Coordinates of C-alpha atoms in Angstrom, one line a residue:
Chain B
M700 CA 1.3 -30.8 -16.0
N701 CA 4.5 -31.8 -17.8
S702 CA 4.1 -30.9 -21.5
E703 CA 6.2 -30.4 -24.8
R704 CA 7.4 -27.6 -25.8
Y705 CA 7.6 -26.7 -29.7
I706 CA 9.9 -23.1 -30.2
G707 CA 9.9 -21.9 -33.4
V708 CA 13.2 -19.8 -33.4
F709 CA 13.2 -17.1 -36.6
D710 CA 16.6 -15.3 -37.5
N711 CA 13.9 -12.4 -39.2
E712 CA 11.4 -10.0 -37.0
E713 CA 8.9 -9.6 -40.5
F714 CA 9.0 -13.0 -40.5
F715 CA 7.9 -13.7 -37.2
E716 CA 5.1 -11.2 -36.9
K717 CA 3.4 -12.6 -40.1
A718 CA 4.0 -16.5 -38.3
V719 CA 2.2 -14.5 -35.1
Q720 CA -0.5 -13.5 -37.5
T721 CA -1.1 -16.8 -38.8
L722 CA -1.6 -18.6 -36.2
K723 CA -4.0 -16.6 -34.4
D724 CA -5.9 -16.1 -37.5
A725 CA -5.7 -20.2 -37.5
K726 CA -7.2 -20.1 -33.9
I727 CA -4.1 -21.9 -33.0
D728 CA -3.1 -21.4 -29.2
I729 CA 0.2 -19.9 -29.1
E730 CA 1.8 -20.2 -25.2
E731 CA 4.5 -17.5 -25.8
L732 CA 6.3 -15.1 -27.7
Y733 CA 10.5 -13.9 -26.6
M734 CA 11.5 -11.4 -28.7
P735 CA 15.0 -9.1 -28.0
V736 CA 13.2 -6.1 -28.9
P737 CA 9.4 -5.5 -28.8
V738 CA 7.3 -6.6 -31.4
H739 CA 4.5 -4.3 -30.9
H740 CA 1.9 -5.8 -33.2
A741 CA 2.7 -10.0 -33.0
I742 CA 2.5 -8.9 -28.5
K743 CA -1.1 -7.1 -29.5
N744 CA -2.0 -10.5 -31.1
I745 CA -1.1 -11.8 -27.5
T746 CA -2.1 -9.9 -24.5
G747 CA -3.7 -7.3 -25.7
S748 CA -3.4 -3.5 -24.3
S749 CA -2.1 -3.4 -20.6
R750 CA -4.3 -1.2 -17.8
L751 CA -1.5 0.3 -16.4
P752 CA -1.7 3.4 -17.8
V753 CA -5.4 4.0 -17.1
F754 CA -4.9 2.8 -13.2
A755 CA -2.2 5.3 -12.9
Y756 CA -4.6 8.3 -14.1
I757 CA -6.9 6.9 -11.5
L758 CA -4.0 6.8 -9.0
G759 CA -2.7 10.3 -9.6
W760 CA -6.3 11.7 -9.2
T761 CA -6.6 9.9 -6.2
A762 CA -3.3 10.9 -5.0
V763 CA -4.2 14.5 -6.0
I764 CA -6.2 14.8 -3.8
S765 CA -5.5 13.0 -0.5
I766 CA -1.9 14.9 -0.5
F767 CA -4.2 18.6 -1.3
S768 CA -6.7 16.8 1.7
F769 CA -3.1 16.1 4.2
L770 CA -1.7 19.2 3.7
Y771 CA -5.0 21.2 4.2
Y772 CA -4.8 19.4 7.6
T773 CA -1.2 19.3 8.4
T774 CA -1.3 23.5 7.5
V775 CA -4.7 24.8 8.5
I776 CA -6.5 22.2 11.5
S777 CA -3.5 20.3 13.4
W778 CA -1.3 22.9 14.5
P779 CA -1.3 22.9 18.5
L780 CA 1.6 24.2 19.5
N781 CA 1.8 27.9 18.4
I782 CA 5.2 28.9 18.8
G783 CA 6.0 32.1 16.5
G784 CA 3.3 32.2 14.6
K785 CA 1.0 29.5 12.3
P786 CA 1.3 29.1 8.6
S787 CA -1.6 31.0 6.7
A788 CA -3.6 28.7 4.7
A789 CA -1.6 29.4 1.3
Y790 CA -3.6 27.0 -1.4
P791 CA -1.4 28.3 -4.1
S792 CA 1.9 26.8 -2.2
F793 CA 0.4 23.4 -2.1
V794 CA -0.2 23.1 -5.7
I795 CA 3.7 22.3 -5.9
V796 CA 4.5 19.7 -3.1
T797 CA 0.5 18.5 -3.8
L798 CA 2.3 18.0 -8.0
V799 CA 5.7 16.7 -7.2
L800 CA 4.4 14.2 -4.5
T801 CA 1.5 12.9 -6.7
I802 CA 4.6 12.2 -9.0
L803 CA 6.5 9.8 -6.8
T804 CA 3.3 8.3 -5.2
V805 CA 2.0 7.5 -8.9
T806 CA 5.3 6.2 -9.8
I807 CA 5.9 4.1 -6.6
I808 CA 2.7 2.0 -6.8
S809 CA 2.7 1.8 -10.1
L810 CA 6.1 0.2 -10.1
I811 CA 4.8 -2.1 -7.2
V812 CA 1.9 -2.8 -9.4
F813 CA 3.9 -3.5 -12.5
T814 CA 6.8 -5.9 -10.7
I815 CA 3.6 -7.8 -9.9
K816 CA 1.9 -7.7 -12.8
A817 CA 5.1 -9.0 -14.8
K818 CA 6.1 -11.4 -12.1
L819 CA 9.3 -9.5 -11.4
Y820 CA 10.9 -9.9 -8.5
P821 CA 15.7 -9.7 -7.6
G822 CA 16.6 -12.8 -7.9
K823 CA 13.9 -14.7 -9.8
P824 CA 15.2 -17.5 -12.0
A825 CA 14.7 -16.8 -15.3
L826 CA 13.1 -19.7 -17.6
V827 CA 15.0 -19.1 -20.9
F828 CA 14.0 -21.3 -23.7
D829 CA 16.6 -20.9 -25.8
N830 CA 19.7 -17.9 -24.8
R831 CA 19.9 -16.4 -27.8
A832 CA 16.2 -14.4 -27.4
L833 CA 17.5 -11.7 -25.8
D834 CA 20.1 -11.6 -28.4
D835 CA 19.0 -12.3 -32.1
K836 CA 16.3 -14.8 -32.9
F837 CA 12.4 -14.4 -32.0
L838 CA 11.0 -17.6 -30.2
I839 CA 7.2 -18.1 -30.7
V840 CA 6.5 -21.3 -28.0
L841 CA 4.0 -23.7 -28.7
T842 CA 2.5 -27.0 -26.6
N843 CA 2.2 -30.2 -27.8
Q844 CA -1.1 -30.8 -25.9
K845 CA -3.3 -27.9 -27.5
T846 CA -1.5 -27.9 -30.8
P847 CA -0.7 -31.7 -32.1
D848 CA 1.4 -30.2 -35.1
A849 CA 3.4 -27.4 -33.4
G850 CA 6.6 -28.3 -35.0
A851 CA 5.3 -28.8 -38.9
I852 CA 3.0 -25.8 -38.2
L853 CA 6.2 -24.0 -37.1
R854 CA 8.2 -25.0 -40.2
Q855 CA 5.4 -24.1 -42.1
N856 CA 5.2 -20.2 -41.1
G857 CA 9.1 -19.9 -41.9
A858 CA 10.8 -21.2 -38.7
N859 CA 14.0 -21.2 -39.4
E860 CA 15.0 -24.4 -35.7
I861 CA 12.4 -25.8 -34.4
I862 CA 13.7 -26.8 -30.5
V863 CA 11.1 -29.2 -28.3
K864 CA 11.8 -29.1 -25.1
T865 CA 9.8 -31.0 -22.0
L866 CA 9.2 -29.0 -18.8
Chain V
M1320 CA 19.1 0.2 -40.9
Y1321 CA 17.0 3.4 -39.9
N1322 CA 17.5 6.7 -42.0
T1323 CA 16.4 9.9 -41.5
K1324 CA 16.3 12.2 -44.3
V1325 CA 17.7 15.4 -42.2
R1326 CA 20.6 12.5 -40.2
G1327 CA 21.6 10.2 -42.2
E1328 CA 22.3 6.4 -40.7
L1329 CA 21.7 6.6 -36.8
I1330 CA 24.3 3.2 -36.8
E1331 CA 27.0 3.3 -39.3
G1332 CA 28.1 -0.2 -41.0
N1333 CA 25.4 -2.2 -41.6
K1334 CA 25.1 -3.7 -38.0
T1335 CA 22.8 -6.9 -37.5
L1336 CA 21.2 -7.8 -34.1
A1337 CA 23.9 -9.8 -32.9
D1338 CA 26.2 -7.2 -33.8
V1339 CA 24.7 -4.7 -31.7
T1340 CA 25.0 -7.2 -28.8
S1341 CA 28.5 -7.6 -29.0
D1342 CA 29.5 -4.6 -29.9
I1343 CA 28.3 -2.5 -26.8
L1344 CA 29.0 -5.2 -24.2
R1345 CA 32.3 -5.2 -25.3
P1346 CA 33.2 -3.2 -22.8
I1347 CA 31.8 -4.9 -20.2
E1348 CA 33.3 -8.3 -21.4
A1349 CA 37.1 -7.5 -22.1
P1350 CA 39.9 -6.3 -19.5
A1351 CA 39.5 -3.3 -18.0
P1352 CA 41.6 -1.1 -20.4
T1353 CA 44.8 0.5 -18.6
W1354 CA 43.4 4.2 -18.9
W1355 CA 40.4 2.6 -17.0
F1356 CA 42.3 2.2 -13.5
V1357 CA 44.4 5.3 -13.5
A1358 CA 40.9 7.4 -13.7
M1359 CA 39.4 5.2 -11.5
A1360 CA 42.6 5.6 -8.8
L1361 CA 42.3 9.2 -9.4
S1362 CA 38.5 9.5 -8.7
S1363 CA 38.7 7.3 -5.8
L1364 CA 41.9 10.4 -4.2
A1365 CA 39.2 12.2 -5.0
V1366 CA 36.3 10.6 -3.3
L1367 CA 38.7 10.1 -0.5
W1368 CA 39.7 13.9 0.1
G1369 CA 35.5 14.7 0.1
V1370 CA 35.1 11.8 2.7
Y1371 CA 37.9 13.4 5.0
S1372 CA 36.6 16.8 4.5
M1373 CA 32.8 16.0 5.2
Y1374 CA 34.1 14.3 8.3
L1375 CA 35.7 17.4 9.3
T1376 CA 32.4 18.8 7.8
V1377 CA 30.4 16.6 10.4
A1378 CA 32.2 16.4 13.0
Y1379 CA 33.3 19.9 14.0
G1380 CA 30.4 21.6 12.1
I1381 CA 30.4 24.0 9.1
G1382 CA 32.5 26.6 11.3
M1383 CA 34.9 24.6 8.8
W1384 CA 33.5 26.1 5.9
N1385 CA 33.6 30.0 5.4
L1386 CA 30.5 31.2 5.1
N1387 CA 29.3 34.3 7.8
N1388 CA 26.6 35.9 8.7
S1389 CA 25.8 38.0 5.4
V1390 CA 27.2 34.9 3.0
G1391 CA 25.1 32.3 4.9
W1392 CA 25.4 29.9 1.5
G1393 CA 28.8 29.8 -0.1
W1394 CA 30.5 27.2 -2.4
D1395 CA 27.8 24.5 -0.8
I1396 CA 24.9 26.1 -2.5
I1397 CA 26.7 26.6 -5.9
N1398 CA 28.3 23.4 -6.1
F1399 CA 24.2 22.2 -4.9
V1400 CA 22.9 23.9 -7.9
W1401 CA 25.6 23.7 -10.0
W1402 CA 24.8 19.8 -9.8
I1403 CA 21.4 19.3 -9.8
G1404 CA 21.5 21.2 -12.8
I1405 CA 23.6 18.7 -14.5
G1406 CA 21.3 15.9 -13.4
H1407 CA 18.7 18.0 -15.0
A1408 CA 19.6 17.3 -18.3
G1409 CA 20.0 13.4 -18.9
T1410 CA 16.1 12.7 -18.0
A1411 CA 15.3 15.7 -20.0
F1412 CA 17.6 14.4 -22.6
S1413 CA 15.6 10.9 -22.2
I1414 CA 12.6 12.2 -22.7
F1415 CA 12.3 15.0 -24.3
L1416 CA 13.9 13.0 -27.2
L1417 CA 11.6 10.5 -26.6
I1418 CA 8.4 12.6 -26.7
L1419 CA 9.9 14.3 -29.9
R1420 CA 10.3 11.1 -31.6
Q1421 CA 14.1 11.2 -31.9
K1422 CA 15.4 8.2 -33.2
W1423 CA 19.0 9.2 -32.5
R1424 CA 19.0 9.8 -28.2
T1425 CA 18.8 5.7 -28.4
S1426 CA 23.0 6.3 -28.4
I1427 CA 23.1 8.7 -25.7
N1428 CA 20.2 7.8 -23.7
R1429 CA 22.1 5.4 -21.3
A1430 CA 24.4 7.6 -20.3
A1431 CA 22.6 10.5 -19.5
E1432 CA 20.2 9.0 -17.3
A1433 CA 23.6 7.3 -15.6
M1434 CA 24.9 11.1 -15.4
T1435 CA 21.3 12.2 -13.8
V1436 CA 21.6 9.9 -10.7
F1437 CA 25.0 10.5 -9.8
A1438 CA 25.0 13.9 -10.6
V1439 CA 21.5 14.0 -8.4
I1440 CA 23.3 11.8 -5.3
C1441 CA 26.1 14.3 -5.7
A1442 CA 24.1 17.4 -5.5
G1443 CA 21.9 16.0 -2.1
M1444 CA 24.9 15.6 0.0
F1445 CA 25.0 19.5 0.1
P1446 CA 22.3 20.6 1.9
A1447 CA 22.7 17.4 4.1
L1448 CA 26.0 19.0 4.6
H1449 CA 24.5 22.3 5.1
M1450 CA 22.3 21.3 8.0
G1451 CA 25.4 21.0 10.3
R1452 CA 24.0 18.3 12.6
I1453 CA 23.1 16.2 10.1
W1454 CA 21.9 13.4 12.3
D1455 CA 18.7 15.5 12.7
A1456 CA 17.8 15.7 8.8
F1457 CA 14.9 13.8 9.7
F1458 CA 13.3 16.4 11.7
I1459 CA 11.7 17.4 7.3
F1460 CA 10.0 14.6 7.0
P1461 CA 6.2 15.1 7.7
Y1462 CA 5.2 12.8 9.5
P1463 CA 3.5 13.2 13.1
N1464 CA 6.5 13.7 16.4
T1465 CA 7.0 13.9 19.2
R1466 CA 7.9 17.8 18.7
G1467 CA 5.0 19.0 19.5
P1468 CA 3.6 18.6 17.2
L1469 CA 4.7 20.2 14.3
W1470 CA 4.6 19.9 10.8
V1471 CA 7.2 20.8 8.6
N1472 CA 6.3 24.5 6.9
F1473 CA 4.5 22.9 3.3
N1474 CA 5.1 26.8 2.1
S1475 CA 8.6 27.0 2.5
P1476 CA 10.5 26.5 -1.1
L1477 CA 12.9 25.0 1.0
F1478 CA 10.7 21.8 2.2
W1479 CA 9.5 21.8 -2.1
D1480 CA 13.3 21.8 -2.9
F1481 CA 13.5 18.4 -1.0
T1482 CA 10.7 16.7 -1.5
A1483 CA 11.5 18.2 -5.3
I1484 CA 14.7 16.6 -5.6
S1485 CA 14.3 13.4 -3.4
T1486 CA 11.6 12.4 -5.8
Y1487 CA 13.8 13.4 -8.7
L1488 CA 16.2 11.1 -7.5
T1489 CA 13.5 8.3 -7.0
I1490 CA 12.4 8.9 -9.9
S1491 CA 15.6 9.0 -12.1
A1492 CA 16.8 6.1 -11.3
S1493 CA 13.3 3.6 -11.8
F1494 CA 14.0 5.0 -15.2
W1495 CA 16.9 4.0 -15.0
Y1496 CA 16.8 1.1 -13.5
L1497 CA 14.0 -0.4 -15.9
G1498 CA 15.8 0.4 -19.0
M1499 CA 18.4 -1.8 -17.8
L1500 CA 15.8 -5.5 -17.2
P1501 CA 16.2 -6.4 -21.1
D1502 CA 19.8 -5.8 -21.3
F1503 CA 20.6 -7.3 -17.7
G1504 CA 18.9 -10.0 -19.2
T1505 CA 20.5 -10.7 -22.4
I1506 CA 23.8 -10.5 -20.3
R1507 CA 22.6 -13.1 -17.9
D1508 CA 22.2 -15.6 -21.4
R1509 CA 25.2 -14.6 -22.6
T1510 CA 28.0 -14.9 -20.9
T1511 CA 29.6 -18.0 -19.5
S1512 CA 31.1 -16.9 -16.1
K1513 CA 29.1 -18.1 -13.1
V1514 CA 29.7 -15.3 -10.8
R1515 CA 27.7 -12.8 -14.3
K1516 CA 25.3 -14.8 -14.7
A1517 CA 24.6 -14.9 -10.7
L1518 CA 25.2 -11.3 -10.5
Y1519 CA 23.1 -10.4 -13.7
G1520 CA 20.9 -12.5 -13.3
F1521 CA 19.6 -11.3 -10.0
F1522 CA 19.0 -7.5 -11.9
A1523 CA 17.5 -8.6 -14.9
M1524 CA 14.5 -10.3 -12.3
G1525 CA 14.0 -13.1 -14.4
W1526 CA 13.7 -11.3 -17.5
T1527 CA 13.1 -13.3 -20.1
G1528 CA 11.8 -11.0 -23.2
S1529 CA 8.2 -12.5 -23.5
S1530 CA 5.2 -10.5 -24.9
R1531 CA 3.6 -10.3 -21.3
Q1532 CA 7.0 -8.3 -20.0
W1533 CA 7.3 -6.6 -22.6
Q1534 CA 3.6 -5.4 -22.7
R1535 CA 3.8 -4.5 -19.5
Y1536 CA 7.6 -3.0 -19.9
E1537 CA 6.3 -0.7 -22.4
A1538 CA 3.4 0.3 -20.1
M1539 CA 5.3 1.3 -17.6
A1540 CA 8.2 3.4 -19.4
F1541 CA 5.0 4.9 -20.9
V1542 CA 4.0 6.4 -17.5
L1543 CA 7.2 6.8 -16.6
G1544 CA 8.3 9.2 -19.2
G1545 CA 5.1 11.4 -18.2
M1546 CA 5.7 11.3 -14.9
A1547 CA 9.6 12.3 -15.4
A1548 CA 8.5 14.7 -18.5
L1549 CA 6.0 16.5 -15.4
L1550 CA 9.3 16.4 -13.3
V1551 CA 11.7 17.6 -15.7
V1552 CA 10.2 21.4 -16.1
S1553 CA 9.2 21.3 -11.8
V1554 CA 12.1 20.5 -10.5
H1555 CA 14.2 23.4 -11.8
S1556 CA 12.0 25.5 -11.1
I1557 CA 10.9 24.5 -7.6
V1558 CA 15.1 25.3 -7.0
S1559 CA 14.9 29.0 -8.2
T1560 CA 12.2 29.5 -6.0
D1561 CA 14.8 28.8 -3.5
F1562 CA 15.9 32.2 -4.4
A1563 CA 13.3 33.9 -6.3
A1564 CA 10.6 33.6 -3.0
S1565 CA 13.3 35.6 -1.2
V1566 CA 13.9 39.5 -0.9
E1567 CA 17.6 39.6 -2.3
P1568 CA 18.4 41.6 -4.5
G1569 CA 19.2 40.1 -7.9
W1570 CA 17.3 37.2 -6.4
H1571 CA 14.0 38.6 -6.3
T1572 CA 12.6 38.2 -10.3
T1573 CA 10.1 35.8 -12.2
I1574 CA 12.8 35.3 -15.1
F1575 CA 14.4 32.8 -12.7
P1576 CA 12.6 29.5 -13.0
P1577 CA 12.7 29.6 -17.1
Y1578 CA 16.7 30.8 -16.7
F1579 CA 16.5 27.7 -13.8
V1580 CA 15.5 25.2 -16.4
V1581 CA 17.0 26.3 -19.9
G1582 CA 20.5 27.0 -17.3
A1583 CA 20.3 23.3 -15.9
I1584 CA 19.4 21.6 -19.9
F1585 CA 22.7 23.5 -20.5
S1586 CA 24.9 22.9 -18.1
G1587 CA 23.4 19.0 -18.1
F1588 CA 23.7 18.7 -22.3
A1589 CA 27.1 19.6 -22.3
M1590 CA 28.2 16.8 -19.4
V1591 CA 26.1 14.6 -21.8
M1592 CA 28.5 16.3 -24.9
T1593 CA 31.4 15.5 -22.5
L1594 CA 30.6 11.8 -21.7
M1595 CA 30.0 10.7 -25.3
I1596 CA 33.3 12.1 -26.7
I1597 CA 35.3 9.8 -23.9
I1598 CA 32.6 6.5 -24.7
R1599 CA 33.5 7.5 -28.7
K1600 CA 37.4 8.0 -28.2
F1601 CA 38.1 5.5 -25.8
Y1602 CA 35.7 2.6 -26.5
K1603 CA 36.0 3.3 -30.5
L1604 CA 32.4 3.4 -30.4
H1605 CA 31.8 5.3 -33.8
A1606 CA 29.6 3.2 -34.8
Y1607 CA 26.9 4.4 -32.0
I1608 CA 28.1 7.8 -31.5
T1609 CA 28.5 9.2 -35.0
D1610 CA 29.8 12.7 -36.2
S1611 CA 25.3 12.9 -37.1
H1612 CA 25.1 12.2 -33.0
L1613 CA 27.9 15.3 -32.4
N1614 CA 26.4 17.6 -34.7
A1615 CA 22.9 17.4 -33.2
T1616 CA 24.1 17.5 -29.2
A1617 CA 26.2 20.5 -30.7
K1618 CA 23.2 22.5 -32.5
I1619 CA 21.2 22.1 -29.7
L1620 CA 24.2 23.6 -27.1
T1621 CA 24.3 26.9 -29.7
F1622 CA 20.4 27.5 -28.7
V1623 CA 20.1 27.1 -25.6
S1624 CA 23.0 29.3 -25.3
L1625 CA 21.6 31.8 -27.3
I1626 CA 18.8 31.4 -24.8
M1627 CA 20.5 31.4 -21.9
G1628 CA 22.8 35.0 -23.7
T1629 CA 18.9 36.4 -24.0
A1630 CA 18.1 35.7 -19.9
Y1631 CA 21.5 37.4 -18.9
L1632 CA 20.7 40.6 -21.0
T1633 CA 16.8 40.2 -19.9
E1634 CA 18.1 40.5 -15.8
I1635 CA 20.5 43.6 -16.7
F1636 CA 17.7 45.3 -18.9
I1637 CA 14.7 44.9 -16.5
A1638 CA 17.3 46.3 -13.2
W1639 CA 17.6 49.1 -15.4
Y1640 CA 14.1 49.4 -16.4
S1641 CA 12.9 48.6 -12.8
G1642 CA 14.6 51.6 -11.6
G1643 CA 15.0 50.2 -8.3
K1644 CA 18.5 51.6 -7.2
F1645 CA 19.3 48.4 -5.6
E1646 CA 19.1 46.0 -8.3
I1647 CA 21.2 49.0 -10.5
F1648 CA 23.7 48.1 -8.0
T1649 CA 23.9 44.4 -7.9
F1650 CA 24.1 44.3 -11.4
F1651 CA 26.4 47.6 -13.0
H1652 CA 27.7 47.8 -9.9
N1653 CA 28.6 45.0 -8.6
R1654 CA 28.5 42.1 -11.1
I1655 CA 29.1 43.9 -14.6
T1656 CA 31.7 46.0 -13.0
G1657 CA 32.9 46.2 -9.8
D1658 CA 34.3 43.3 -8.1
Y1659 CA 32.4 40.2 -9.2
A1660 CA 33.2 41.2 -12.7
P1661 CA 35.7 38.4 -13.0
Q1662 CA 33.4 36.2 -12.7
F1663 CA 30.5 37.8 -14.5
W1664 CA 32.0 38.0 -17.7
T1665 CA 33.8 34.3 -16.9
M1666 CA 30.1 33.0 -16.9
F1667 CA 28.8 35.7 -19.7
I1668 CA 31.8 34.1 -22.3
C1669 CA 31.6 31.0 -21.2
N1670 CA 28.0 30.3 -21.6
A1671 CA 26.9 33.0 -24.2
I1672 CA 29.3 33.9 -26.6
I1673 CA 31.9 30.7 -26.9
P1674 CA 29.3 28.1 -27.3
Q1675 CA 28.8 30.8 -30.5
L1676 CA 31.8 29.1 -32.8
F1677 CA 29.1 25.8 -32.8
W1678 CA 27.6 27.8 -35.9
F1679 CA 31.1 27.2 -37.8
K1680 CA 30.6 23.6 -38.9
K1681 CA 34.1 22.8 -38.9
V1682 CA 33.9 23.5 -35.1
R1683 CA 31.2 21.3 -34.6
S1684 CA 33.2 18.3 -36.3
N1685 CA 35.8 19.0 -34.6
L1686 CA 36.2 16.8 -31.5
G1687 CA 38.8 18.0 -29.8
M1688 CA 36.8 21.3 -29.6
L1689 CA 33.7 19.7 -29.0
F1690 CA 35.1 18.3 -26.0
I1691 CA 37.3 21.4 -24.9
I1692 CA 34.1 24.2 -25.0
S1693 CA 31.7 21.2 -23.6
I1694 CA 34.0 21.7 -20.2
I1695 CA 33.9 25.6 -20.8
I1696 CA 30.0 26.0 -20.5
N1697 CA 30.1 23.5 -17.3
I1698 CA 32.8 26.4 -15.8
G1699 CA 30.7 28.6 -17.0
M1700 CA 27.5 27.5 -15.2
W1701 CA 29.3 27.2 -12.5
F1702 CA 30.1 30.2 -12.4
E1703 CA 26.9 31.3 -13.3
R1704 CA 25.8 29.7 -9.6
Y1705 CA 29.1 32.0 -8.3
N1706 CA 27.3 35.1 -9.6
I1707 CA 23.7 34.7 -8.6
I1708 CA 24.8 32.9 -5.0
V1709 CA 27.7 35.2 -3.8
T1710 CA 27.4 38.6 -5.3
S1711 CA 24.1 39.2 -3.8
L1712 CA 24.6 37.9 -0.3
A1713 CA 27.9 39.6 -0.4
K1714 CA 26.5 43.1 -1.0
D1715 CA 22.6 43.4 0.3
Y1716 CA 20.5 46.6 1.2
L1717 CA 22.8 47.7 4.3
P1718 CA 26.8 48.2 3.3
S1719 CA 27.4 47.7 7.1
S1720 CA 26.6 44.0 6.7
W1721 CA 28.3 43.7 3.6
A1722 CA 31.1 41.1 3.7
T1723 CA 33.9 38.9 1.5
Y1724 CA 33.8 35.3 1.3
S1725 CA 36.3 32.7 -0.5
P1726 CA 35.9 29.2 0.6
S1727 CA 37.7 27.5 3.4
I1728 CA 40.2 23.9 2.1
V1729 CA 37.4 22.3 3.4
E1730 CA 34.8 23.7 1.2
V1731 CA 36.7 23.0 -1.6
G1732 CA 37.6 19.2 -0.5
V1733 CA 33.7 18.7 -0.1
F1734 CA 33.3 20.2 -3.8
V1735 CA 36.4 17.7 -4.9
G1736 CA 35.1 14.7 -3.2
T1737 CA 31.7 15.1 -5.5
I1738 CA 33.8 15.7 -8.5
G1739 CA 35.6 11.9 -7.8
I1740 CA 32.0 10.5 -6.3
F1741 CA 30.3 11.7 -9.9
S1742 CA 33.4 10.2 -12.0
T1743 CA 33.7 7.4 -9.8
G1744 CA 29.8 6.4 -10.2
V1745 CA 30.7 6.8 -14.0
L1746 CA 33.6 5.0 -14.0
L1747 CA 32.0 2.0 -12.7
F1748 CA 28.7 2.7 -15.0
F1749 CA 31.8 2.3 -18.5
R1750 CA 32.7 -0.7 -17.2
Y1751 CA 29.9 -3.0 -15.5
I1752 CA 27.0 -1.2 -17.3
P1753 CA 25.8 -2.1 -21.1
M1754 CA 26.4 1.9 -21.8
M1755 CA 23.9 2.2 -24.4
A1756 CA 20.4 0.9 -24.2
I1757 CA 20.7 -2.6 -26.1
H1758 CA 17.7 -3.4 -26.7
E1759 CA 16.4 0.2 -27.9
L1760 CA 19.5 0.0 -30.4
K1761 CA 18.5 -3.0 -31.7
T1762 CA 15.1 -0.3 -32.4
V1763 CA 16.8 1.7 -35.0
V1764 CA 18.7 -1.3 -36.9
N1765 CA 16.4 -3.5 -37.6
P1766 CA 12.8 -1.3 -37.4
A1767 CA 10.7 -3.6 -39.3
D1768 CA 8.0 -3.2 -36.7
K1769 CA 6.5 0.1 -39.1
G1770 CA 7.7 2.5 -37.3
D1771 CA 6.0 1.6 -33.6
H1772 CA 8.6 1.2 -31.8
N1773 CA 9.0 4.8 -30.7
Q1774 CA 5.5 4.1 -29.4
F1775 CA 6.3 3.7 -25.7
V1776 CA 10.1 2.6 -25.4
N1777 CA 11.4 3.9 -22.4

């Protein structure tokens, strides 16, 4: 649905952070923030915490159990052609492969989940409201639909510029 | 500007956020300097020689190398361990300094991670070439197969090594690339060139710096950092088991895993120092790689050098204390004195004695001395691997199997080729990728976020 976006451009990180807090306290719906460095308090106000570390932790234990079972199967159970002897079931030596492959599994699956959740893929066109957002400006984006006086509110909260864009 | 009581300003000159962007992107936006083309030409020649030597190795077999029945591992495995050691420090540097909340890492971590990726690629070539029949390399993958089926031997240190190196390469490259996403986005939004916009835009993967992206990015960096920290300690320990799990005199010792990890960090930090000096000098980034950065790295090298010296002396002491005559022969009559004394003493002097010059502030603040000593350390670390591998194999338990070894021109060519691949990679990195993590440097310039930036930042 087309609507006007009001973009408050801030030069200063502290004013930006305070503005986000004020808007949040006033229950104004912020559509998105854009910043060249992560401003944690502002980010937490919008998104909360990520569950990715918890997911990775659970995934890690799942990987440990699966890989250890795989090693047990391949080294202890499945060895149908016995030429030159079968490797002994030396459990301590399973630890190293289990550790390394767990790290590999957690990394690869977490990366896949990260790119899906952050909606990132090679060649994706970026929705850039202002080219300076990854240089030295901090942006707060409000929609006119949800916030009727968006421009005035941003100005009151210390935005150095207001840009209006229709998407 | 971020100040620490110990190190003073981490970025000199009251830079603004915009200054950081333009300073770091200047080498990418400006035409390449003449020295870059000269260095690139030399590196390409080295690569050509390396590729030809690799062709000879693959086409005619490893008979092209001077290995024999006794010295079955020569320059190939020396160079493999040397490169993997250098590659070790990039991620170690990045992760350990992150865990220890050392903000001075922000100027250096990108180059250190780049170094890791190129060094591990070089390292990986040696075991692959050493297989002889490289086209059968897939035999090492554990998959249900038609050869029996026979699974690979999961109890073998050589298989552990394969899994560790491939995992290390995957994770280091992912960690490096993840850190570059915001910077690729910065280049995309800043450039006026359509080609650059398209290329960097492709690799930026739609990065906009939105709160949702930053939130997930930091969580991912946190997970990757945790995984990589585990791996940093385990990879070189695993490499050391290639030796320690055997029965060769001089190899079969429990000191090997920590000794290898510390040695790897030592050579890698020395290479980081070499790169820092090149970046500072040739790209005039004095404001970002300050005397304080070099001073801190030199102090770490001094400390690690002391650990190396202690490790060498411990090995010698244990050989004497154990009373094992083969160990005593290897250390006292084959390394300290005997045929391989020059290699032993080169190793000892380069790694344990010369870095002690860093105790003097004058040496630590002299760019030329820092550069020379950083190179000397890596020469010493190469000799350490020579010392371990060749001396033990050339003279083991049976005098009837003693042999001499010197590399063939093909082995030298493969080594020179990997140096060429590494330097070509580093030169391309200088030219096309921001040498420092712009978004991380900005957290040092503008720490208004009450010190929280160092929470999860990659």
